[in-house]
Short mmCIF file of N, CA and C in Angstrom, two decimals:
data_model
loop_
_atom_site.label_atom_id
_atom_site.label_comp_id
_atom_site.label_asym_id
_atom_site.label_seq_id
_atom_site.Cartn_x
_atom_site.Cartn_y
_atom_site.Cartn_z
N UNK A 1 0.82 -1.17 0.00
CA UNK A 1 0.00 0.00 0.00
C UNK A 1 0.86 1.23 0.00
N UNK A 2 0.27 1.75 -0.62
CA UNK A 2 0.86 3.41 -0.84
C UNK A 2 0.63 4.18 0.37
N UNK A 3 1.62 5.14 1.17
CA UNK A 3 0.86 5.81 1.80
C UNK A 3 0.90 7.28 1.30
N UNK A 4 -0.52 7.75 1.41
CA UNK A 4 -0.52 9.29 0.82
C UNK A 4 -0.82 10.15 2.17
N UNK A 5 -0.69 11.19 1.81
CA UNK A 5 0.53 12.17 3.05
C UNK A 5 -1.30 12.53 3.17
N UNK A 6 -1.06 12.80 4.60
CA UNK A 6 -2.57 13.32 5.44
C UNK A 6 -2.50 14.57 5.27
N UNK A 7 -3.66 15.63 5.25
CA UNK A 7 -3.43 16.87 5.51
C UNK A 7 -3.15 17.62 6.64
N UNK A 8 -2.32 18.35 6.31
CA UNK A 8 -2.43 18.83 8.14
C UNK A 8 -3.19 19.07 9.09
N UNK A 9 -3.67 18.93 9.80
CA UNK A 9 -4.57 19.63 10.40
C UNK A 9 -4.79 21.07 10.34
N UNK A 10 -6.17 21.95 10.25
CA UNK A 10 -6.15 23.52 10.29
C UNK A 10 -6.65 23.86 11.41
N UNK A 11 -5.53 24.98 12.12
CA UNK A 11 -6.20 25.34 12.88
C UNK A 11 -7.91 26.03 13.03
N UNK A 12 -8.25 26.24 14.00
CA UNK A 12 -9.61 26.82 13.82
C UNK A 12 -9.56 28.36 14.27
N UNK A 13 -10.65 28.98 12.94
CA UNK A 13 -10.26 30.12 12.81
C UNK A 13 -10.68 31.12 13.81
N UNK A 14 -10.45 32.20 14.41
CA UNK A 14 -10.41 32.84 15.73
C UNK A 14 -11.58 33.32 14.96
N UNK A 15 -12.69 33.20 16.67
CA UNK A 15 -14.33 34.38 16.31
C UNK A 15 -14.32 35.60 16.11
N UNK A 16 -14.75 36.63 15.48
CA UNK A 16 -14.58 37.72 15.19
C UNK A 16 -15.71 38.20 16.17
N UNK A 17 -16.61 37.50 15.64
CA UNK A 17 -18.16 38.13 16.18
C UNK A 17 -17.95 38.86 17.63
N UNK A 18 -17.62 38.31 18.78
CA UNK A 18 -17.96 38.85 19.60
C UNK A 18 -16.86 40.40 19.80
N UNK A 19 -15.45 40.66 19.43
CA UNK A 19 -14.88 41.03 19.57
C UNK A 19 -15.48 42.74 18.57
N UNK A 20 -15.75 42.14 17.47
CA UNK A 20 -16.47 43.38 16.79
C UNK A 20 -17.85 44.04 17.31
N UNK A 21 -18.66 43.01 18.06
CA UNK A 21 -19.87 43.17 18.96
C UNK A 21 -19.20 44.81 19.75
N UNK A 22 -18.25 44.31 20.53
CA UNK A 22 -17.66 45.47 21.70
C UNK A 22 -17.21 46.66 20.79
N UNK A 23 -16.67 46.15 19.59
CA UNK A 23 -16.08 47.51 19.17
C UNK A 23 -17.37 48.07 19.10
N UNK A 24 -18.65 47.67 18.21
CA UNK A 24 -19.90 48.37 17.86
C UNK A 24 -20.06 48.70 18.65
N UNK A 25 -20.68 48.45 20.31
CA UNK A 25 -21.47 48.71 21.56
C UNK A 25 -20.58 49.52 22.21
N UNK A 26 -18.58 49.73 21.91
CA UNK A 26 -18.01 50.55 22.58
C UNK A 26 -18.58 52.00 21.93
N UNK A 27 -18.45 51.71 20.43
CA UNK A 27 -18.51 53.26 19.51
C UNK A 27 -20.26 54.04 20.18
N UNK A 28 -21.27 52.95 20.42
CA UNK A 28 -21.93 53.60 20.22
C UNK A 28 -21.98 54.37 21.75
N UNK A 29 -21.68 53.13 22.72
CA UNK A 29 -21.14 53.99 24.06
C UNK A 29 -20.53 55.45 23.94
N UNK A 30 -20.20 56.26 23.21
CA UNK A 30 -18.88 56.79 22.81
C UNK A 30 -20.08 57.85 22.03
N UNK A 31 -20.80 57.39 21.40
CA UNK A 31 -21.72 58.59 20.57
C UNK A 31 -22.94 58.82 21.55
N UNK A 32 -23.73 58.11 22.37
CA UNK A 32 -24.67 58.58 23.29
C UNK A 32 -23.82 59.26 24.78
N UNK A 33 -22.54 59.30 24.44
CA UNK A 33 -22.36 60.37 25.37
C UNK A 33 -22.74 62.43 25.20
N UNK A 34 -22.85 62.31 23.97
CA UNK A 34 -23.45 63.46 23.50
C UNK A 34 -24.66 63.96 23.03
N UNK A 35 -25.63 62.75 23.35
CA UNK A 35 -26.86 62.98 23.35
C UNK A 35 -27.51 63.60 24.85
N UNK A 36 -29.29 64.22 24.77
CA UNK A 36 -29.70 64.39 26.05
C UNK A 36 -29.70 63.52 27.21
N UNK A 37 -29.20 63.71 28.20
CA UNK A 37 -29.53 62.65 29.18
C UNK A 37 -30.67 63.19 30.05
N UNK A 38 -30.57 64.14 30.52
CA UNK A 38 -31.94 64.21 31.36
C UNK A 38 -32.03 65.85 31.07
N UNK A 39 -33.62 66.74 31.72
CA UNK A 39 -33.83 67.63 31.76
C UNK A 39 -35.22 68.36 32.52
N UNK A 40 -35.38 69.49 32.05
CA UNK A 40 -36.50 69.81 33.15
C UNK A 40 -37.68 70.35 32.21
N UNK A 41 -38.54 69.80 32.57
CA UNK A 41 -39.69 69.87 31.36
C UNK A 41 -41.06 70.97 32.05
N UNK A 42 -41.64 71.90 31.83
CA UNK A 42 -42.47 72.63 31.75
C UNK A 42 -43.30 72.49 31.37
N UNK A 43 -44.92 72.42 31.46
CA UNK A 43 -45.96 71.87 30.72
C UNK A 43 -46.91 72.58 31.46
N UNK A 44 -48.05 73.49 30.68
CA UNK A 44 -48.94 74.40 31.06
C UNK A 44 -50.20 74.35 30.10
N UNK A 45 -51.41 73.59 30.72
CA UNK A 45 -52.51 73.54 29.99
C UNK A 45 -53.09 74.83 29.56
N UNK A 46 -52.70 75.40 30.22
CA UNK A 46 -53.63 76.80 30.03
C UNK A 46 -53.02 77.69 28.35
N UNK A 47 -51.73 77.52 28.44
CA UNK A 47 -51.36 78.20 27.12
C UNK A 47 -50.75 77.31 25.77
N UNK A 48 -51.35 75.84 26.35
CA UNK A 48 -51.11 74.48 25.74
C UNK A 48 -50.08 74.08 24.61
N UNK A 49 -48.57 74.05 25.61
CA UNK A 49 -47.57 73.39 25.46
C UNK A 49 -46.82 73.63 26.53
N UNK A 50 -45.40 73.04 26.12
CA UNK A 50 -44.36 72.81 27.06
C UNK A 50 -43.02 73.43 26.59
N UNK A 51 -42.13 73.51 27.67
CA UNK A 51 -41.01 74.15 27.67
C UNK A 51 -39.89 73.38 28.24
N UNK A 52 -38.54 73.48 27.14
CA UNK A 52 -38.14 71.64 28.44
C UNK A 52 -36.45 72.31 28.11
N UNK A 53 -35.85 72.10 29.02
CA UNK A 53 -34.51 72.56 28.87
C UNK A 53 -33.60 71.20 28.96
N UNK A 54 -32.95 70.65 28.13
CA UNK A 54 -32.03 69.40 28.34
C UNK A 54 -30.72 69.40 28.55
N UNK A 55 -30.03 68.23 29.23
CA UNK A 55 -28.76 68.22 29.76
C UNK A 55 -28.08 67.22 28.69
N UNK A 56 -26.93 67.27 28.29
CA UNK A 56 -26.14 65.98 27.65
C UNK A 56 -25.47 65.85 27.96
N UNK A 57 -25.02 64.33 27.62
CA UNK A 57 -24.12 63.64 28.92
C UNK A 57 -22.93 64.19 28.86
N UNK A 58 -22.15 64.68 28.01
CA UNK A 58 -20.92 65.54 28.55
C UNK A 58 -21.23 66.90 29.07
N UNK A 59 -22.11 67.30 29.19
CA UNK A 59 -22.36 68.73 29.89
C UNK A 59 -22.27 68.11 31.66
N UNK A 60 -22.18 67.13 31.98
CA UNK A 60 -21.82 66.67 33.12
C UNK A 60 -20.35 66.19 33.35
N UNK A 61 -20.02 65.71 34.37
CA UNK A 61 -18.47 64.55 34.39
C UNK A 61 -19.22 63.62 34.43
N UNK A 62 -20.25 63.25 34.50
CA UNK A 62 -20.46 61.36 34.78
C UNK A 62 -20.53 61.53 33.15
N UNK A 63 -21.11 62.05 31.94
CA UNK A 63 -21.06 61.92 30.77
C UNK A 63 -19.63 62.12 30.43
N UNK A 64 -18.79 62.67 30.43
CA UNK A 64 -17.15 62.70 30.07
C UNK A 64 -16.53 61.29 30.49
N UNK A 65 -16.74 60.77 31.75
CA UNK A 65 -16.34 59.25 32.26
C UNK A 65 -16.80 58.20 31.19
N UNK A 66 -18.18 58.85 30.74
CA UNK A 66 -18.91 57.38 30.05
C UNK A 66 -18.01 57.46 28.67
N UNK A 67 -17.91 58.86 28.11
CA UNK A 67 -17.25 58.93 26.94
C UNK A 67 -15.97 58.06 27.14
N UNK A 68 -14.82 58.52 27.97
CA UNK A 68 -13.95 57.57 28.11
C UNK A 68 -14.17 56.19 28.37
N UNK A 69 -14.93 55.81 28.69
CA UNK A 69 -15.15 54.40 29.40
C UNK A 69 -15.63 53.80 27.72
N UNK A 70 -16.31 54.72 26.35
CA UNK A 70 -17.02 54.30 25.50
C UNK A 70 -15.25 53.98 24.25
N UNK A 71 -14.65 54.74 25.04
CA UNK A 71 -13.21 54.52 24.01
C UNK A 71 -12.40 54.05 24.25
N UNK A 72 -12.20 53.51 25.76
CA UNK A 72 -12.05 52.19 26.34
C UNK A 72 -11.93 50.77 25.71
N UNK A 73 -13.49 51.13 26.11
CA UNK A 73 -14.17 49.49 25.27
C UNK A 73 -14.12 49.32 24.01
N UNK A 74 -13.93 50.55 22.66
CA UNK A 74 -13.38 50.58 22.14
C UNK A 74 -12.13 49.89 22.01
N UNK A 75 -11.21 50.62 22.39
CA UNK A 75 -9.87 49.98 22.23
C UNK A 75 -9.82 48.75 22.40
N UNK A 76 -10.09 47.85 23.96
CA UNK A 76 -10.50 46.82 23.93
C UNK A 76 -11.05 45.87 22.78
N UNK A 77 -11.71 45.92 22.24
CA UNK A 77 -12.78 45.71 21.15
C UNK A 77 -11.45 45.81 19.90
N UNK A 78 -11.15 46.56 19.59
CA UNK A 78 -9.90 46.71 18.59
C UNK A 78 -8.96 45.20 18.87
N UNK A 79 -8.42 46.02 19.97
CA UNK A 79 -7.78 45.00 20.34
C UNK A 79 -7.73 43.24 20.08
N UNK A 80 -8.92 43.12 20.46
CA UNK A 80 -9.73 41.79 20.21
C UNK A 80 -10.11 41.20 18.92
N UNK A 81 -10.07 42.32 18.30
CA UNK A 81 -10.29 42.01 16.77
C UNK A 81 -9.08 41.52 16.10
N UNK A 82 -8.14 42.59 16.53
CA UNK A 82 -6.78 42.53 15.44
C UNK A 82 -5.97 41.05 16.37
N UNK A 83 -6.16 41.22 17.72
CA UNK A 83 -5.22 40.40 18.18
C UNK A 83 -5.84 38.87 18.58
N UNK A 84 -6.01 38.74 19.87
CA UNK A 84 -6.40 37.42 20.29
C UNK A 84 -8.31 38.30 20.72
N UNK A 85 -8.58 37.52 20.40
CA UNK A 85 -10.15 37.71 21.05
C UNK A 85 -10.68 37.55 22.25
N UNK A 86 -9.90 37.18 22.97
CA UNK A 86 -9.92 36.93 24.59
C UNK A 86 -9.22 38.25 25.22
N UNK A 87 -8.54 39.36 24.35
CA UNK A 87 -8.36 40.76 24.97
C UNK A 87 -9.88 41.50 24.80
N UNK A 88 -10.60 41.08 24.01
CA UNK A 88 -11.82 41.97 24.12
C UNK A 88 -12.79 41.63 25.31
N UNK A 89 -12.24 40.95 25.90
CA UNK A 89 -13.35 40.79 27.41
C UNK A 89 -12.82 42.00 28.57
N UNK A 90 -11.41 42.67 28.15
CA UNK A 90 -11.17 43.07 29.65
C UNK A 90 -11.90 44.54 28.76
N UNK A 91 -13.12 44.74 28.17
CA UNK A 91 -13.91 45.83 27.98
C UNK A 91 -15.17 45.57 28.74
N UNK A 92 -14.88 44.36 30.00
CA UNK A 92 -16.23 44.69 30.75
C UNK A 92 -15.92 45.50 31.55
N UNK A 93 -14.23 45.93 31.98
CA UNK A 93 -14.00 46.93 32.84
C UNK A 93 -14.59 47.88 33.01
N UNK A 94 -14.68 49.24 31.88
CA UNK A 94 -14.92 49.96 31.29
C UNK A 94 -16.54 50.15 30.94
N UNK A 95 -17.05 48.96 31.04
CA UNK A 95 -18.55 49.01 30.21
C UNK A 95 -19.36 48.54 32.04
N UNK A 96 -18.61 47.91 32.86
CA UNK A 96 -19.27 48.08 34.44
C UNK A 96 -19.06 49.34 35.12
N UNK A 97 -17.74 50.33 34.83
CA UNK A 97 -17.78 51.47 34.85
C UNK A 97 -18.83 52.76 34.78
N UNK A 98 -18.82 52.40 33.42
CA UNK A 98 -20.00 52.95 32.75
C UNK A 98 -21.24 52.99 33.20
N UNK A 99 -21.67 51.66 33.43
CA UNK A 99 -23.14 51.51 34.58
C UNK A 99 -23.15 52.24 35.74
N UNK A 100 -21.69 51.55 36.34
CA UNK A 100 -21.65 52.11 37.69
C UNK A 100 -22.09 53.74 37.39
N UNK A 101 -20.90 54.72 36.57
CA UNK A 101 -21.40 56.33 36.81
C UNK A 101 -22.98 56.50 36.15
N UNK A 102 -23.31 55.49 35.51
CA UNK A 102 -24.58 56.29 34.74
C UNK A 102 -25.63 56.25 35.77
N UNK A 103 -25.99 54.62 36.78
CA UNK A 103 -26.30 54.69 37.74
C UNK A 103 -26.49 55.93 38.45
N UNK A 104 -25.20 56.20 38.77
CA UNK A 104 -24.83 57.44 40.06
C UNK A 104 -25.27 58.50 39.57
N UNK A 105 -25.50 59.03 38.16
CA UNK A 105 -25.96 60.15 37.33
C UNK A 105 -27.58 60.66 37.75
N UNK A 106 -28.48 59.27 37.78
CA UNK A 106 -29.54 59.42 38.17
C UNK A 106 -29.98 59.54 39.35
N UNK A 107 -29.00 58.81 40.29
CA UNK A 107 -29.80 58.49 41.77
C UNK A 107 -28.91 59.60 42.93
N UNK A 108 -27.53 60.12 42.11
CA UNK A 108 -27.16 61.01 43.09
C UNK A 108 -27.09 62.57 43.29
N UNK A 109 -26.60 62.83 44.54
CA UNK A 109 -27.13 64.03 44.93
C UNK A 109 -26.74 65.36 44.42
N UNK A 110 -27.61 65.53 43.42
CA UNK A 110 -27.02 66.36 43.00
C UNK A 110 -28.18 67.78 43.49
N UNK A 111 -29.00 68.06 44.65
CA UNK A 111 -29.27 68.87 44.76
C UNK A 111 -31.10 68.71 45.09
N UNK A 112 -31.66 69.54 45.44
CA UNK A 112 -33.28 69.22 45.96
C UNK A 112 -33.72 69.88 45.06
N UNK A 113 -33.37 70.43 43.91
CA UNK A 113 -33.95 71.61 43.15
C UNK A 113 -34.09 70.69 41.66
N UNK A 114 -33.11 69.46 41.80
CA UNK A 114 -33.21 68.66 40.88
C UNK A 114 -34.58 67.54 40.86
N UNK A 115 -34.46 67.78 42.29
CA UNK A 115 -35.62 66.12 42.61
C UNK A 115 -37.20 66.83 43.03
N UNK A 116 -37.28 68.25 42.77
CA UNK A 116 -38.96 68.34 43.43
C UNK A 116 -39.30 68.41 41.76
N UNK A 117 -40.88 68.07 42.18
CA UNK A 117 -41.61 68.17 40.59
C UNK A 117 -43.13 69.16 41.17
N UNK A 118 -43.16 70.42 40.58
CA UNK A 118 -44.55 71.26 41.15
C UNK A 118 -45.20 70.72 40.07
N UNK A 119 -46.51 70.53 40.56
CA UNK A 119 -47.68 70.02 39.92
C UNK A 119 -48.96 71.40 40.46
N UNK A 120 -49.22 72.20 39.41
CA UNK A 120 -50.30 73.05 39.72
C UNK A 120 -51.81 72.99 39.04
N UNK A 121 -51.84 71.29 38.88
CA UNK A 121 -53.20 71.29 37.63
C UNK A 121 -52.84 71.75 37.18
N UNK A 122 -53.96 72.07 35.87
CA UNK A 122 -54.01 72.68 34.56
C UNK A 122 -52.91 74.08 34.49
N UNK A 123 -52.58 75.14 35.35
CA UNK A 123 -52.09 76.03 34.98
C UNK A 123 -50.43 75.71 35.01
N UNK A 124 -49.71 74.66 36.05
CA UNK A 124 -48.57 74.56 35.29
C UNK A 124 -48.08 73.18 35.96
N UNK A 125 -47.13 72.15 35.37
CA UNK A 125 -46.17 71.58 35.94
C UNK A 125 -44.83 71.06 35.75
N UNK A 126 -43.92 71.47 36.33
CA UNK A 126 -42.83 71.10 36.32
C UNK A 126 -41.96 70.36 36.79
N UNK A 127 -41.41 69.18 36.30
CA UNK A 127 -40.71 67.84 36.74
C UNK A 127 -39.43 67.64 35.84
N UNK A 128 -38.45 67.20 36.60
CA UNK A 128 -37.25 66.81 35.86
C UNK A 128 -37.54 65.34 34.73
N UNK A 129 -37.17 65.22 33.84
CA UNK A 129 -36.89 63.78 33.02
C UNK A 129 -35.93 63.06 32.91
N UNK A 130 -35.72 62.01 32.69
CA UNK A 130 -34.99 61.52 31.93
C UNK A 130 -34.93 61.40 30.60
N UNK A 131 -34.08 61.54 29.70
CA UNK A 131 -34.09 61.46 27.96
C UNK A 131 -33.68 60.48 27.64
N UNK A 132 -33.81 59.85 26.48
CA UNK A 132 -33.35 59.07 25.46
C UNK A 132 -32.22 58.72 25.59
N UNK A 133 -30.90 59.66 25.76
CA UNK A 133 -29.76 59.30 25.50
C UNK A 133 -29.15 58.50 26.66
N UNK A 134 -29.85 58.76 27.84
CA UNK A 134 -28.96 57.93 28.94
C UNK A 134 -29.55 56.24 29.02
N UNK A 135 -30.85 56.01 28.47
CA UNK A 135 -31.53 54.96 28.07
C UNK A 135 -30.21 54.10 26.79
N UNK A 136 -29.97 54.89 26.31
CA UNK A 136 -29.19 54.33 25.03
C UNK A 136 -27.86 54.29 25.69
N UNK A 137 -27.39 54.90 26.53
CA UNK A 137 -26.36 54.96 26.95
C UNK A 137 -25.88 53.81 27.57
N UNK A 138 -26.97 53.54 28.51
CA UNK A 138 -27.36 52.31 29.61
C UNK A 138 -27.11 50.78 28.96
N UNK A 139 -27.89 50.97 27.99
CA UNK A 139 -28.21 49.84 26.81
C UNK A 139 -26.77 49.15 26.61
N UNK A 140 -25.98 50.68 25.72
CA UNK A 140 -24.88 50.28 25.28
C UNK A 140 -24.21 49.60 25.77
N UNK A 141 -23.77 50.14 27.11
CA UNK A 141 -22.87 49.75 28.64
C UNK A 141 -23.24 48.19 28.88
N UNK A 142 -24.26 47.63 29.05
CA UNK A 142 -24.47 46.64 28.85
C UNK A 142 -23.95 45.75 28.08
N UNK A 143 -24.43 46.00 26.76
CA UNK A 143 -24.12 44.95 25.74
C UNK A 143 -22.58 45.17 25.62
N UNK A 144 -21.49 46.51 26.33
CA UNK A 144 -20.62 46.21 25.99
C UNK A 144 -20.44 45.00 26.75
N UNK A 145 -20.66 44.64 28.26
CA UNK A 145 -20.35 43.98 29.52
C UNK A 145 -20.60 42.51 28.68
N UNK A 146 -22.27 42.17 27.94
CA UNK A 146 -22.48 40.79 27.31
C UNK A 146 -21.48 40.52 26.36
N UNK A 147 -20.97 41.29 25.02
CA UNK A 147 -20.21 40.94 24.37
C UNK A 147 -18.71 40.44 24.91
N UNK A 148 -18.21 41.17 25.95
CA UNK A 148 -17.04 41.61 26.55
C UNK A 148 -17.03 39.83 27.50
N UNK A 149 -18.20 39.40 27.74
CA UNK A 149 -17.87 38.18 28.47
C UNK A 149 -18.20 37.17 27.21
N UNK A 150 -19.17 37.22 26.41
CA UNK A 150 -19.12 36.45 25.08
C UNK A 150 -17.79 36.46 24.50
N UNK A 151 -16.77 37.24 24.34
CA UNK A 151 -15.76 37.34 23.83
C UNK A 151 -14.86 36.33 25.30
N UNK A 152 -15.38 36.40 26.01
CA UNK A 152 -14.48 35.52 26.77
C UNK A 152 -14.69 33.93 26.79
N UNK A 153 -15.44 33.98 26.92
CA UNK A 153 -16.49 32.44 27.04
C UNK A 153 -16.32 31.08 25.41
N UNK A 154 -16.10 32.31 24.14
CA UNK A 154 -15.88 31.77 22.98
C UNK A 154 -14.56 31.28 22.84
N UNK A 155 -14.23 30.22 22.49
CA UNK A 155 -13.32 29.71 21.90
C UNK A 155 -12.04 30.03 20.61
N UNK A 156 -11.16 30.60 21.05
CA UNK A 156 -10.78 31.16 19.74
C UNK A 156 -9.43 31.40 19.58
#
């Protein structure tokens, strides 16, 4: 019998997926830092509309932290792509960070003038909000944390 030469074995090819996951969820971390995060909204039946003044997340430091924390996970995420894919997990650092200040954005003290809401019936009321952007912000921070342990958990 002849013997014919085996193929080598191939290695198996490193996951991309999760590592590009973080870069996406870092960038967008990174762009809802400049959206509204919260504000103070005005609303008067009597001359029927509202008046709302908004904050964005870098007009604060907990929004400047998230920005960094969003280019962070970024890098991370890079990292993970170009190199081994098991560097894109240490972007849960950065993306538990992120929770942590966005957390603290909402629940801390930043003052009693922030937390009363006048309610005058129909002629006026005024209450602070929350916006869109810290919702998206939140989101992001997250999925960086899921990808960031998906990138760990995968094989690659």
């Amino acid at each position: 019998m002849a013997d014919y030469p085996q193929p080598a074995p191939t290695r198996p090819r490193a996951r991309r997926g999760a590592p590009l996951g973080v870069v996406i969820a870092g960038a967008l971390l990174m762009s809802c830092a400049v959206l509204p995060w919260a504000g103070v909204e005005a609303r008067s039946e009597l001359i029927g509309g509202a008046v709302a003044d908004d904050v964005r997340g870098v007009d604060a430091t907990a929004g400047v932290y998230t920005l960094v924390a969003g280019l962070a996970a970024l890098a991370c995420g890079f990292a993970g792509v170009l190199g081994r894919a098991r560097l894109a997990a240490l972007a849960a650092v950065p993306g538990g960070a992120a929770v942590v200040v966005l957390v603290s954005f909402v629940t801390g003290d930043r003052g009693l003038r922030d937390r009363v809401s006048v309610d005058l019936g129909d002629l006026l009321s005024i209450e602070p909000v929350i916006r869109f952007g810290w919702f998206a912000a939140l989101a992001s921070a997250v999925a960086v944390i899921l990808l960031a342990v998906a990138a760990l958990l995968r094989r690659g």
